[in-house]
Structure formats: structure tokens, C-alpha cells
C-alpha positions as a LaTeX table, in Angstrom:
\begin{tabular}{lrrr}
\hline
Residue & $x$ (\AA) & $y$ (\AA) & $z$ (\AA) \\
\hline
Met1 & 0.01 & $-0.02$ & $-0.01$ \\
Val2 & 1.49 & 3.34 & $-0.99$ \\
Ala3 & 1.48 & 6.27 & 1.43 \\
Ala4 & $-1.19$ & 8.94 & 1.24 \\
Leu5 & 1.51 & 11.54 & 0.25 \\
Ala6 & 2.35 & 9.59 & $-2.79$ \\
Leu7 & $-1.33$ & 9.26 & $-3.66$ \\
Phe8 & $-1.77$ & 12.99 & $-3.50$ \\
Ser9 & 0.82 & 13.50 & $-6.24$ \\
Ser10 & $-0.77$ & 10.87 & $-8.52$ \\
Cys11 & $-4.42$ & 11.89 & $-8.28$ \\
Asp12 & $-4.48$ & 14.20 & $-11.27$ \\
Asn13 & $-2.12$ & 12.12 & $-13.36$ \\
Lys14 & $-3.75$ & 11.47 & $-16.74$ \\
Ala15 & $-1.11$ & 9.04 & $-17.75$ \\
Thr16 & $-3.29$ & 6.22 & $-16.30$ \\
Thr17 & $-5.34$ & 6.16 & $-19.49$ \\
Ser18 & $-3.54$ & 2.93 & $-20.30$ \\
Glu19 & $-4.52$ & $-0.07$ & $-18.15$ \\
Thr20 & $-2.65$ & $-0.27$ & $-14.82$ \\
Thr21 & $-2.98$ & $-2.92$ & $-12.14$ \\
Asp22 & $-3.13$ & $-2.15$ & $-8.47$ \\
Ala23 & $-1.61$ & $-4.69$ & $-6.03$ \\
Thr24 & $-3.60$ & $-3.64$ & $-3.05$ \\
Ala25 & $-6.38$ & $-6.18$ & $-3.67$ \\
Gln26 & $-4.05$ & $-9.11$ & $-4.14$ \\
Glu27 & $-4.60$ & $-9.78$ & $-0.51$ \\
Ser28 & $-8.06$ & $-10.79$ & 0.66 \\
Ala29 & $-10.51$ & $-7.98$ & 0.28 \\
Ala30 & $-12.27$ & $-9.07$ & 3.47 \\
Ala31 & $-9.11$ & $-9.23$ & 5.58 \\
Asp32 & $-8.65$ & $-6.79$ & 8.41 \\
Ser33 & $-6.52$ & $-3.72$ & 7.48 \\
Thr34 & $-4.44$ & $-2.29$ & 10.29 \\
Thr35 & $-2.57$ & 0.92 & 9.56 \\
Ala36 & 0.66 & 2.18 & 11.00 \\
Thr37 & $-1.44$ & 4.36 & 13.38 \\
Gly38 & $-3.05$ & 1.23 & 14.85 \\
Lys39 & $-6.46$ & 1.89 & 13.32 \\
Lys40 & $-8.30$ & $-1.25$ & 12.24 \\
Tyr41 & $-10.49$ & $-1.50$ & 9.21 \\
Leu42 & $-12.68$ & $-4.43$ & 8.05 \\
Ala43 & $-11.21$ & $-4.34$ & 4.50 \\
Lys44 & $-8.35$ & $-2.97$ & 2.47 \\
Pro45 & $-8.76$ & $-0.35$ & $-0.27$ \\
Leu46 & $-9.20$ & $-1.94$ & $-3.70$ \\
Ile47 & $-6.88$ & 0.59 & $-5.28$ \\
Ser48 & $-4.26$ & 3.01 & $-4.03$ \\
Ser49 & $-2.94$ & 4.72 & $-7.19$ \\
Ile50 & $-5.83$ & 7.12 & $-7.28$ \\
Tyr51 & $-8.60$ & 8.18 & $-4.87$ \\
Thr52 & $-12.00$ & 6.59 & $-5.57$ \\
Ala53 & $-15.44$ & 6.75 & $-3.96$ \\
Asp54 & $-19.17$ & 5.91 & $-4.47$ \\
Pro55 & $-18.53$ & 2.51 & $-6.02$ \\
Ser56 & $-21.27$ & 1.05 & $-8.25$ \\
Ala57 & $-20.38$ & $-2.58$ & $-8.86$ \\
His58 & $-21.75$ & $-4.88$ & $-11.56$ \\
Val59 & $-20.92$ & $-8.34$ & $-12.95$ \\
Phe60 & $-20.75$ & $-8.27$ & $-16.78$ \\
Asn61 & $-19.77$ & $-11.46$ & $-18.65$ \\
Gly62 & $-18.57$ & $-13.05$ & $-15.40$ \\
Lys63 & $-16.17$ & $-10.23$ & $-14.53$ \\
Ile64 & $-16.60$ & $-7.63$ & $-11.80$ \\
Tyr65 & $-16.62$ & $-3.93$ & $-12.86$ \\
Val66 & $-16.65$ & $-1.01$ & $-10.46$ \\
Tyr67 & $-17.82$ & 2.44 & $-11.53$ \\
Pro68 & $-16.63$ & 4.93 & $-8.83$ \\
Ser69 & $-16.17$ & 8.63 & $-8.57$ \\
His70 & $-12.60$ & 9.82 & $-8.89$ \\
Asp71 & $-11.69$ & 12.10 & $-6.03$ \\
Ile72 & $-9.08$ & 14.75 & $-6.53$ \\
Glu73 & $-7.50$ & 17.46 & $-4.40$ \\
Thr74 & $-8.72$ & 20.95 & $-5.32$ \\
Gly75 & $-7.80$ & 22.98 & $-2.27$ \\
Met76 & $-11.42$ & 24.20 & $-1.95$ \\
Pro77 & $-12.76$ & 24.65 & 1.62 \\
Glu78 & $-15.33$ & 22.19 & 2.82 \\
Asn79 & $-19.04$ & 23.23 & 2.95 \\
Asp80 & $-22.48$ & 21.58 & 3.27 \\
Asn81 & $-23.09$ & 21.98 & $-0.50$ \\
Gly82 & $-20.11$ & 19.66 & $-1.25$ \\
Asp83 & $-18.33$ & 22.18 & $-3.46$ \\
His84 & $-15.02$ & 20.55 & $-2.37$ \\
Phe85 & $-16.08$ & 17.41 & $-4.19$ \\
Ala86 & $-15.04$ & 18.81 & $-7.54$ \\
Met87 & $-14.39$ & 15.61 & $-9.48$ \\
Arg88 & $-13.76$ & 15.86 & $-13.23$ \\
Asp89 & $-13.60$ & 12.38 & $-14.68$ \\
Tyr90 & $-14.26$ & 8.64 & $-14.18$ \\
His91 & $-11.87$ & 5.76 & $-14.01$ \\
Ile92 & $-13.39$ & 2.24 & $-14.25$ \\
Leu93 & $-11.96$ & $-0.64$ & $-12.33$ \\
Ser94 & $-12.23$ & $-4.37$ & $-12.91$ \\
Met95 & $-11.28$ & $-7.62$ & $-11.27$ \\
Asp96 & $-11.83$ & $-11.29$ & $-12.10$ \\
Ser97 & $-12.78$ & $-12.18$ & $-8.53$ \\
Ile98 & $-13.30$ & $-10.65$ & $-5.09$ \\
Gly99 & $-9.89$ & $-10.29$ & $-3.57$ \\
Gly100 & $-8.19$ & $-10.52$ & $-6.94$ \\
Lys101 & $-6.00$ & $-7.99$ & $-8.69$ \\
Val102 & $-7.71$ & $-4.75$ & $-9.63$ \\
Thr103 & $-7.14$ & $-3.06$ & $-12.95$ \\
Asp104 & $-7.64$ & 0.63 & $-13.51$ \\
His105 & $-8.73$ & 1.14 & $-17.13$ \\
Gly106 & $-7.90$ & 4.84 & $-17.23$ \\
Val107 & $-10.17$ & 7.78 & $-18.05$ \\
Ala108 & $-13.54$ & 6.53 & $-19.35$ \\
Leu109 & $-15.37$ & 9.88 & $-19.47$ \\
Asp110 & $-14.21$ & 13.48 & $-18.76$ \\
Thr111 & $-16.36$ & 16.53 & $-17.99$ \\
Lys112 & $-14.80$ & 18.31 & $-20.97$ \\
Asp113 & $-16.34$ & 15.70 & $-23.27$ \\
Ile114 & $-19.89$ & 16.19 & $-21.98$ \\
Pro115 & $-21.37$ & 19.10 & $-24.12$ \\
Trp116 & $-23.79$ & 20.35 & $-21.48$ \\
Ala117 & $-21.73$ & 19.87 & $-18.37$ \\
Gly118 & $-20.53$ & 22.55 & $-15.98$ \\
Arg119 & $-18.73$ & 21.10 & $-12.94$ \\
Gln120 & $-18.73$ & 18.33 & $-10.38$ \\
Leu121 & $-18.95$ & 14.84 & $-11.95$ \\
Trp122 & $-20.35$ & 12.90 & $-9.00$ \\
Ala123 & $-21.32$ & 9.27 & $-8.27$ \\
Pro124 & $-22.20$ & 7.26 & $-11.45$ \\
Asp125 & $-23.82$ & 3.97 & $-12.20$ \\
Ala126 & $-23.83$ & 1.64 & $-15.26$ \\
Ala127 & $-26.07$ & $-0.87$ & $-17.00$ \\
Phe128 & $-25.87$ & $-3.25$ & $-19.98$ \\
Lys129 & $-28.62$ & $-3.83$ & $-22.47$ \\
Asn130 & $-29.05$ & $-4.14$ & $-26.27$ \\
Gly131 & $-25.33$ & $-5.00$ & $-26.75$ \\
Thr132 & $-24.38$ & $-1.58$ & $-25.32$ \\
Tyr133 & $-22.97$ & $-0.38$ & $-21.97$ \\
Tyr134 & $-24.63$ & 2.70 & $-20.41$ \\
Leu135 & $-22.90$ & 5.02 & $-18.03$ \\
Tyr136 & $-25.21$ & 7.22 & $-15.99$ \\
Phe137 & $-23.80$ & 10.23 & $-14.27$ \\
Pro138 & $-24.81$ & 13.40 & $-12.39$ \\
Val139 & $-23.10$ & 16.64 & $-13.23$ \\
Lys140 & $-24.07$ & 20.24 & $-12.84$ \\
Asp141 & $-25.09$ & 21.98 & $-16.05$ \\
Lys142 & $-24.05$ & 25.46 & $-17.21$ \\
Gln143 & $-26.65$ & 26.92 & $-14.84$ \\
Asp144 & $-25.26$ & 24.92 & $-11.84$ \\
Ile145 & $-28.16$ & 22.63 & $-11.65$ \\
Phe146 & $-27.53$ & 18.88 & $-11.22$ \\
Arg147 & $-28.90$ & 16.78 & $-14.08$ \\
Ile148 & $-28.45$ & 13.12 & $-14.99$ \\
Gly149 & $-26.63$ & 12.31 & $-18.26$ \\
Val150 & $-25.92$ & 9.10 & $-20.08$ \\
Ala151 & $-23.02$ & 7.94 & $-22.17$ \\
Thr152 & $-22.57$ & 4.76 & $-24.20$ \\
Ser153 & $-19.81$ & 2.34 & $-25.14$ \\
Lys154 & $-19.45$ & $-1.13$ & $-26.66$ \\
Ser155 & $-17.00$ & $-1.94$ & $-23.86$ \\
Pro156 & $-17.77$ & $-2.03$ & $-20.12$ \\
Thr157 & $-14.53$ & $-0.04$ & $-19.57$ \\
Gly158 & $-15.22$ & 2.64 & $-22.13$ \\
Pro159 & $-14.35$ & 5.07 & $-23.38$ \\
Phe160 & $-17.90$ & 6.36 & $-23.15$ \\
Lys161 & $-19.51$ & 8.93 & $-25.48$ \\
Ala162 & $-21.99$ & 11.27 & $-23.76$ \\
Glu163 & $-25.34$ & 12.07 & $-25.29$ \\
Pro164 & $-25.56$ & 15.72 & $-26.23$ \\
Lys165 & $-28.17$ & 16.58 & $-23.60$ \\
Pro166 & $-29.06$ & 15.36 & $-20.13$ \\
Ile167 & $-32.00$ & 12.93 & $-19.70$ \\
Glu168 & $-35.21$ & 14.98 & $-19.98$ \\
Gly169 & $-36.92$ & 15.23 & $-16.64$ \\
Ser170 & $-33.87$ & 14.21 & $-14.68$ \\
Leu171 & $-32.69$ & 15.92 & $-11.52$ \\
Ser172 & $-30.40$ & 15.70 & $-8.48$ \\
Ile173 & $-27.69$ & 13.11 & $-8.02$ \\
Asp174 & $-26.72$ & 9.50 & $-7.38$ \\
Pro175 & $-28.37$ & 7.59 & $-10.31$ \\
Ala176 & $-28.81$ & 3.89 & $-9.47$ \\
Val177 & $-30.13$ & 1.67 & $-12.26$ \\
Phe178 & $-31.83$ & $-1.62$ & $-11.44$ \\
Thr179 & $-32.88$ & $-4.15$ & $-14.04$ \\
Asp180 & $-35.60$ & $-6.48$ & $-12.91$ \\
Thr181 & $-35.99$ & $-10.16$ & $-13.75$ \\
Asp182 & $-38.49$ & $-9.14$ & $-16.44$ \\
Gly183 & $-35.93$ & $-7.05$ & $-18.25$ \\
Lys184 & $-37.42$ & $-3.64$ & $-17.27$ \\
Ser185 & $-34.97$ & $-1.12$ & $-15.98$ \\
Tyr186 & $-35.54$ & 1.60 & $-13.38$ \\
Met187 & $-33.46$ & 4.59 & $-12.32$ \\
Tyr188 & $-33.47$ & 5.85 & $-8.71$ \\
Val189 & $-31.99$ & 9.31 & $-8.08$ \\
Gly190 & $-31.73$ & 11.93 & $-5.34$ \\
Gly191 & $-29.73$ & 13.56 & $-2.65$ \\
Ile192 & $-30.60$ & 16.45 & $-0.35$ \\
Trp193 & $-28.29$ & 19.30 & 0.72 \\
Gly194 & $-25.63$ & 19.61 & $-2.03$ \\
Gly195 & $-27.63$ & 17.08 & $-4.14$ \\
Gln196 & $-30.30$ & 19.73 & $-4.55$ \\
Leu197 & $-33.29$ & 17.42 & $-4.18$ \\
Gln198 & $-34.91$ & 19.91 & $-1.72$ \\
Arg199 & $-34.87$ & 22.51 & $-4.48$ \\
Trp200 & $-37.37$ & 20.43 & $-6.54$ \\
Arg201 & $-40.05$ & 20.14 & $-3.79$ \\
Thr202 & $-42.63$ & 21.93 & $-6.00$ \\
Gly203 & $-41.83$ & 19.93 & $-9.09$ \\
Lys204 & $-39.73$ & 22.81 & $-10.55$ \\
Tyr205 & $-36.22$ & 23.87 & $-9.64$ \\
Asp206 & $-36.04$ & 26.65 & $-7.09$ \\
Gly207 & $-32.60$ & 27.83 & $-6.14$ \\
Ser208 & $-33.80$ & 31.04 & $-4.41$ \\
Lys209 & $-33.01$ & 29.74 & $-0.93$ \\
Pro210 & $-29.61$ & 28.03 & $-1.27$ \\
Lys211 & $-29.05$ & 27.71 & 2.53 \\
Glu212 & $-32.34$ & 25.82 & 3.02 \\
Gln213 & $-30.96$ & 22.33 & 2.92 \\
Glu214 & $-34.01$ & 20.36 & 4.12 \\
Leu215 & $-37.69$ & 20.71 & 4.81 \\
Gly216 & $-38.69$ & 21.68 & 8.36 \\
Pro217 & $-38.00$ & 18.93 & 11.01 \\
Lys218 & $-41.77$ & 18.26 & 11.48 \\
Glu219 & $-42.50$ & 18.02 & 7.75 \\
Thr220 & $-42.51$ & 14.73 & 5.89 \\
Ala221 & $-39.00$ & 13.91 & 4.65 \\
Leu222 & $-38.27$ & 14.06 & 0.94 \\
Gly223 & $-37.95$ & 10.66 & $-0.69$ \\
Pro224 & $-35.74$ & 9.71 & $-3.57$ \\
Lys225 & $-37.18$ & 9.90 & $-7.13$ \\
Met226 & $-37.48$ & 7.12 & $-9.63$ \\
Ala227 & $-38.69$ & 6.28 & $-13.19$ \\
Arg228 & $-38.72$ & 3.36 & $-15.52$ \\
Leu229 & $-36.26$ & 3.78 & $-18.32$ \\
Ser230 & $-37.27$ & 3.47 & $-21.97$ \\
Asp231 & $-36.23$ & 0.41 & $-23.94$ \\
Asn232 & $-33.24$ & 2.30 & $-25.48$ \\
Met233 & $-32.04$ & 3.20 & $-21.94$ \\
Leu234 & $-31.49$ & 6.78 & $-22.94$ \\
Ser235 & $-34.64$ & 8.41 & $-21.55$ \\
Phe236 & $-37.43$ & 8.03 & $-19.03$ \\
Ala237 & $-40.50$ & 6.07 & $-20.17$ \\
Glu238 & $-42.72$ & 7.78 & $-17.63$ \\
Pro239 & $-42.83$ & 10.85 & $-15.38$ \\
Val240 & $-40.52$ & 10.80 & $-12.37$ \\
Lys241 & $-42.16$ & 9.71 & $-9.14$ \\
Glu242 & $-41.24$ & 10.06 & $-5.45$ \\
Val243 & $-40.40$ & 6.80 & $-3.68$ \\
Gln244 & $-42.12$ & 6.31 & $-0.35$ \\
Ile245 & $-40.10$ & 5.01 & 2.59 \\
Leu246 & $-42.15$ & 4.12 & 5.61 \\
Gly247 & $-41.46$ & 3.22 & 9.20 \\
Gln248 & $-42.55$ & $-0.02$ & 10.77 \\
Asp249 & $-45.71$ & 1.84 & 11.84 \\
Gly250 & $-46.59$ & 2.52 & 8.18 \\
Lys251 & $-45.96$ & 6.21 & 8.46 \\
Pro252 & $-43.41$ & 8.19 & 6.41 \\
Phe253 & $-40.37$ & 9.56 & 8.29 \\
Leu254 & $-40.20$ & 13.21 & 9.21 \\
Ser255 & $-37.41$ & 15.42 & 7.94 \\
Gly256 & $-35.96$ & 15.81 & 11.44 \\
Asp257 & $-35.54$ & 12.04 & 11.87 \\
Asn258 & $-32.05$ & 11.89 & 10.49 \\
Gln259 & $-31.43$ & 8.46 & 11.80 \\
His260 & $-33.96$ & 7.04 & 9.34 \\
Arg261 & $-34.84$ & 9.50 & 6.58 \\
Phe262 & $-33.36$ & 9.36 & 3.10 \\
Phe263 & $-30.33$ & 11.56 & 2.44 \\
Glu264 & $-28.55$ & 10.26 & $-0.69$ \\
Gly265 & $-26.86$ & 7.22 & $-2.29$ \\
Gly266 & $-29.86$ & 4.98 & $-3.01$ \\
Trp267 & $-29.33$ & 1.37 & $-4.33$ \\
Met268 & $-31.74$ & $-1.32$ & $-5.36$ \\
His269 & $-31.27$ & $-5.11$ & $-5.37$ \\
Lys270 & $-33.66$ & $-8.00$ & $-5.37$ \\
Tyr271 & $-33.46$ & $-11.18$ & $-3.26$ \\
Asn272 & $-35.99$ & $-14.02$ & $-3.09$ \\
Gly273 & $-38.60$ & $-11.90$ & $-4.80$ \\
Lys274 & $-38.19$ & $-8.97$ & $-2.40$ \\
Tyr275 & $-36.96$ & $-5.52$ & $-3.41$ \\
Tyr276 & $-34.30$ & $-4.07$ & $-1.10$ \\
Phe277 & $-33.77$ & $-0.31$ & $-1.32$ \\
Ser278 & $-30.78$ & 0.81 & 0.71 \\
Tyr279 & $-29.49$ & 4.37 & 1.21 \\
Ser280 & $-27.40$ & 6.71 & 3.29 \\
Thr281 & $-28.75$ & 8.83 & 6.14 \\
Gly282 & $-26.13$ & 11.47 & 5.40 \\
Asp283 & $-25.33$ & 13.53 & 8.54 \\
Thr284 & $-25.77$ & 10.49 & 10.81 \\
His285 & $-23.54$ & 8.44 & 8.51 \\
Leu286 & $-25.53$ & 5.20 & 8.50 \\
Leu287 & $-26.33$ & 2.86 & 5.59 \\
Val288 & $-29.79$ & 1.58 & 6.12 \\
Tyr289 & $-32.34$ & $-0.49$ & 4.09 \\
Ala290 & $-36.05$ & $-0.91$ & 3.45 \\
Thr291 & $-37.94$ & $-3.62$ & 1.57 \\
Gly292 & $-40.97$ & $-3.76$ & $-0.60$ \\
Asp293 & $-42.94$ & $-5.93$ & $-3.10$ \\
Ser294 & $-42.54$ & $-3.66$ & $-6.16$ \\
Pro295 & $-39.72$ & $-1.64$ & $-7.64$ \\
Tyr296 & $-41.97$ & 1.36 & $-7.20$ \\
Gly297 & $-42.37$ & 0.78 & $-3.45$ \\
Pro298 & $-43.54$ & 1.67 & $-1.00$ \\
Phe299 & $-40.53$ & 0.42 & 1.06 \\
Thr300 & $-40.69$ & $-0.40$ & 4.73 \\
Tyr301 & $-37.65$ & 0.40 & 6.88 \\
Gln302 & $-35.85$ & $-2.67$ & 8.19 \\
Gly303 & $-32.69$ & $-1.43$ & 9.91 \\
Val304 & $-29.08$ & $-0.44$ & 9.66 \\
Leu305 & $-26.80$ & $-2.50$ & 7.35 \\
Met306 & $-23.50$ & $-0.66$ & 8.00 \\
Asn307 & $-22.33$ & 1.55 & 10.81 \\
Pro308 & $-20.45$ & 4.79 & 10.02 \\
Val309 & $-17.24$ & 4.57 & 8.03 \\
Glu310 & $-14.26$ & 6.83 & 8.59 \\
Gly311 & $-15.08$ & 10.11 & 6.75 \\
Trp312 & $-18.24$ & 12.17 & 6.46 \\
Thr313 & $-19.85$ & 10.54 & 3.41 \\
Thr314 & $-21.06$ & 6.95 & 2.97 \\
His315 & $-22.16$ & 5.47 & $-0.41$ \\
His316 & $-22.42$ & 1.86 & $-1.52$ \\
Ser317 & $-23.60$ & $-0.78$ & $-3.99$ \\
Ile318 & $-24.65$ & $-4.40$ & $-3.43$ \\
Val319 & $-24.00$ & $-7.18$ & $-5.94$ \\
Glu320 & $-24.16$ & $-10.93$ & $-6.18$ \\
Val321 & $-20.90$ & $-12.70$ & $-7.25$ \\
Asn322 & $-20.83$ & $-16.50$ & $-7.72$ \\
Gly323 & $-23.72$ & $-17.09$ & $-5.26$ \\
Lys324 & $-22.44$ & $-14.71$ & $-2.59$ \\
Trp325 & $-23.48$ & $-11.12$ & $-1.91$ \\
Tyr326 & $-21.03$ & $-8.28$ & $-1.44$ \\
Ile327 & $-21.20$ & $-4.62$ & $-0.54$ \\
Phe328 & $-18.86$ & $-2.10$ & $-2.11$ \\
Tyr329 & $-18.34$ & 1.04 & $-0.10$ \\
His330 & $-15.71$ & 3.68 & 0.67 \\
Asp331 & $-13.89$ & 5.33 & 3.52 \\
Thr332 & $-10.93$ & 7.64 & 4.06 \\
Glu333 & $-8.25$ & 5.18 & 5.27 \\
Leu334 & $-5.59$ & 6.31 & 2.77 \\
Ser335 & $-5.95$ & 10.06 & 3.19 \\
Gly336 & $-7.82$ & 10.88 & 6.39 \\
Lys337 & $-9.63$ & 13.54 & 4.34 \\
Thr338 & $-13.36$ & 13.18 & 3.66 \\
Trp339 & $-13.02$ & 14.36 & 0.06 \\
Leu340 & $-10.21$ & 11.90 & $-0.80$ \\
Arg341 & $-11.76$ & 8.48 & $-0.38$ \\
Asn342 & $-10.92$ & 4.85 & $-1.25$ \\
Val343 & $-13.29$ & 2.06 & $-2.38$ \\
Lys344 & $-13.57$ & $-1.24$ & $-0.49$ \\
Val345 & $-15.58$ & $-4.46$ & $-0.57$ \\
Thr346 & $-16.70$ & $-6.96$ & 2.02 \\
Glu347 & $-19.21$ & $-9.82$ & 2.14 \\
Leu348 & $-22.84$ & $-8.95$ & 2.87 \\
Lys349 & $-24.36$ & $-11.66$ & 5.07 \\
Arg350 & $-28.08$ & $-12.35$ & 5.52 \\
Lys351 & $-30.19$ & $-13.64$ & 8.36 \\
Pro352 & $-32.41$ & $-16.64$ & 7.82 \\
Asp353 & $-35.39$ & $-14.39$ & 7.15 \\
Gly354 & $-33.49$ & $-12.42$ & 4.46 \\
Gly355 & $-32.62$ & $-9.52$ & 6.68 \\
Leu356 & $-29.12$ & $-8.02$ & 6.31 \\
Glu357 & $-26.58$ & $-8.51$ & 9.09 \\
Leu358 & $-24.94$ & $-5.36$ & 10.54 \\
Ile359 & $-21.47$ & $-4.52$ & 9.26 \\
Asn360 & $-18.89$ & $-2.65$ & 11.34 \\
Pro361 & $-16.42$ & $-1.23$ & 8.74 \\
\hline
\end{tabular}
């Protein structure tokens, strides 16, 4: 594992456009990682040549591909809008097996190659259909409003070519695309605070109160948004709807209930006919999950699946690999800075009833 100082100097190095292999993951990804400072971590970073975060993992053609954000040092001060997360491109990672060598395939998409983009290329996701790979990404447009774009490639590692305009009707951040067993695909989006979801509460963007980061504490919390994708995977096939997340009492959470309410980083997976919608609670730093009988919800809260990681943010994906389930996530082991993160993976275990066992990262 290279030192964080060496990482800092390599973060903006564009020479990694050729494939490079990171040795960090040669050891078991689930093995304890103990640093020189004596801190213990559940797993080791998958890659240490660049900073990565928000990993969306998929299995394509029997191989594991990870679509993360690419963190860089900008020197910008931290704020609740997340302006210091000023990422500009994506690197795609791959590995043949959990715990195997990780390959960095270089720059797959850059902000400068997205015609409508302004700044901040945040957490992406990917999908495969019709012989094409689709990379979905949030980026602020020229008016500084987050929209969701899509780029395509014939290879899971890119390079990807962005469509000339964002997806019509898209908003906010953290696109997560789930393809059901019937072949229909759905996108889930949303994040409050810097993710701007609260600015869409009337159905139209309103940036007139930029310091208003949430609804009042006694108001019903904002839920993520979702829509079914069209068959060509480039547009929404229906109007965007709000996803309902309910407590065990059947009532929606209030905005002030930051132990349970949705903040950002939604992810959908299906197990034994049940739909599992998991997400981050943001300022309380938990990954939690809710279940339902339809991809549209409603989803009933079930509990915490991961305790807080080191660093302010938490963002994950869940994927099945060879009959086992794994969670990909990030922390700040390599840098100690919340905006310079590293992705990790560990096994996701289930209780006999299908519930998710708690992970201490």
C-alpha cells in the first residue's frame, strides 16, 4: 500500500489512460486492514494509485466492474453543499474475482467531453442492454443545476461517449439503475443538501433559498425519485415519481428524523422476490435499508446494514458474485480527508429471514 503523500501527487495524473494494475487487492478484500497508526478496518482499499469513492459494482460477462467517482485534491474549503467534491472524470476498475488484482482502465469519461456539463462529476452507475454499456452520471449543467446524463460504449470499460443533452426530466444526483428479472430497468436518483433534491419540492427547480438544505423537522421527509427507463435506456419512459419509505408503523419519516430518513446514495437489489432499497442517512452516517414488493415501493424500513465509516460521506452498492453477496463502499483510510476516499468491498451476510446483518467497517 502506498503512502497517502504519494497518492496526492498521482491523483491528477492523466497518464493512467492505459491499463494499470493495483496490487492492493491481491490480499483478501475481506481481511482486516491495520494501519501504522493502529487503526483497524474491516477491509483493504481496492486501489491506491488514485482516490475513488461511491462505487457502483456490476458483474458483466462473469467479470466484476466497479464504476466509482474519482476524487481529486482541489484545495477548496469544505461546505455543506459539497463544493469541495469537484471531481472531473471517471476511471473504471475491474477484477476477475473478489480479492483478486484490480485493474484501472484509465479515463472513461471526462467533463470536458460532456457538451452540456459545467462542474462536479459525481457518483455514477452503469447498465448493460441491447449490446451496449450505459454509464449514467450526475453533473451540474451550465446553470449549476444537477442533471443526470448518459454515455454509451461497446465496452464495459469505455471510453464512453456522452449524449448531447441530459435525460429529460432528470434531476439531483446518485443515479442507480436496477434491471428487474422481467428485463425492465428503473433509475433511482436523489440527494438532499448539495444534491439539490430539496430545491425540487414543488416539481420545478427553485434555487432562491440556497441555504435551505431540508424541509422543516416536522415536515414529511423528501424521498428519492425514480422512473422506468425506456427500452433504449437513454430516456425516461414515464414521469418521475417520489419513492415512499415508511417506518414499521406505516408512516413516512419526518425530515428531522435523520437516523432514518433518506439523504442520498440509493441502491436497489432483489433477493428471493423482495426488493431491497438501501441508502445513506447522510449527517448520521448510516447505511440503512427498506424492503418492498414492487420496484416502485412503498418500502418499509428494516434497519441499519452498515455503521459509519471513517469520513463524512457513505455510499455503496450491493451485488451478487458467484452465489455470494457483497457490498462495495468507501472510507478515508488512505488520506484521512473526507473528500479523498478509497473504495472497498466486504461480504454482505443475511439472516435466515433475508434480513441484512450489521457490518462494522
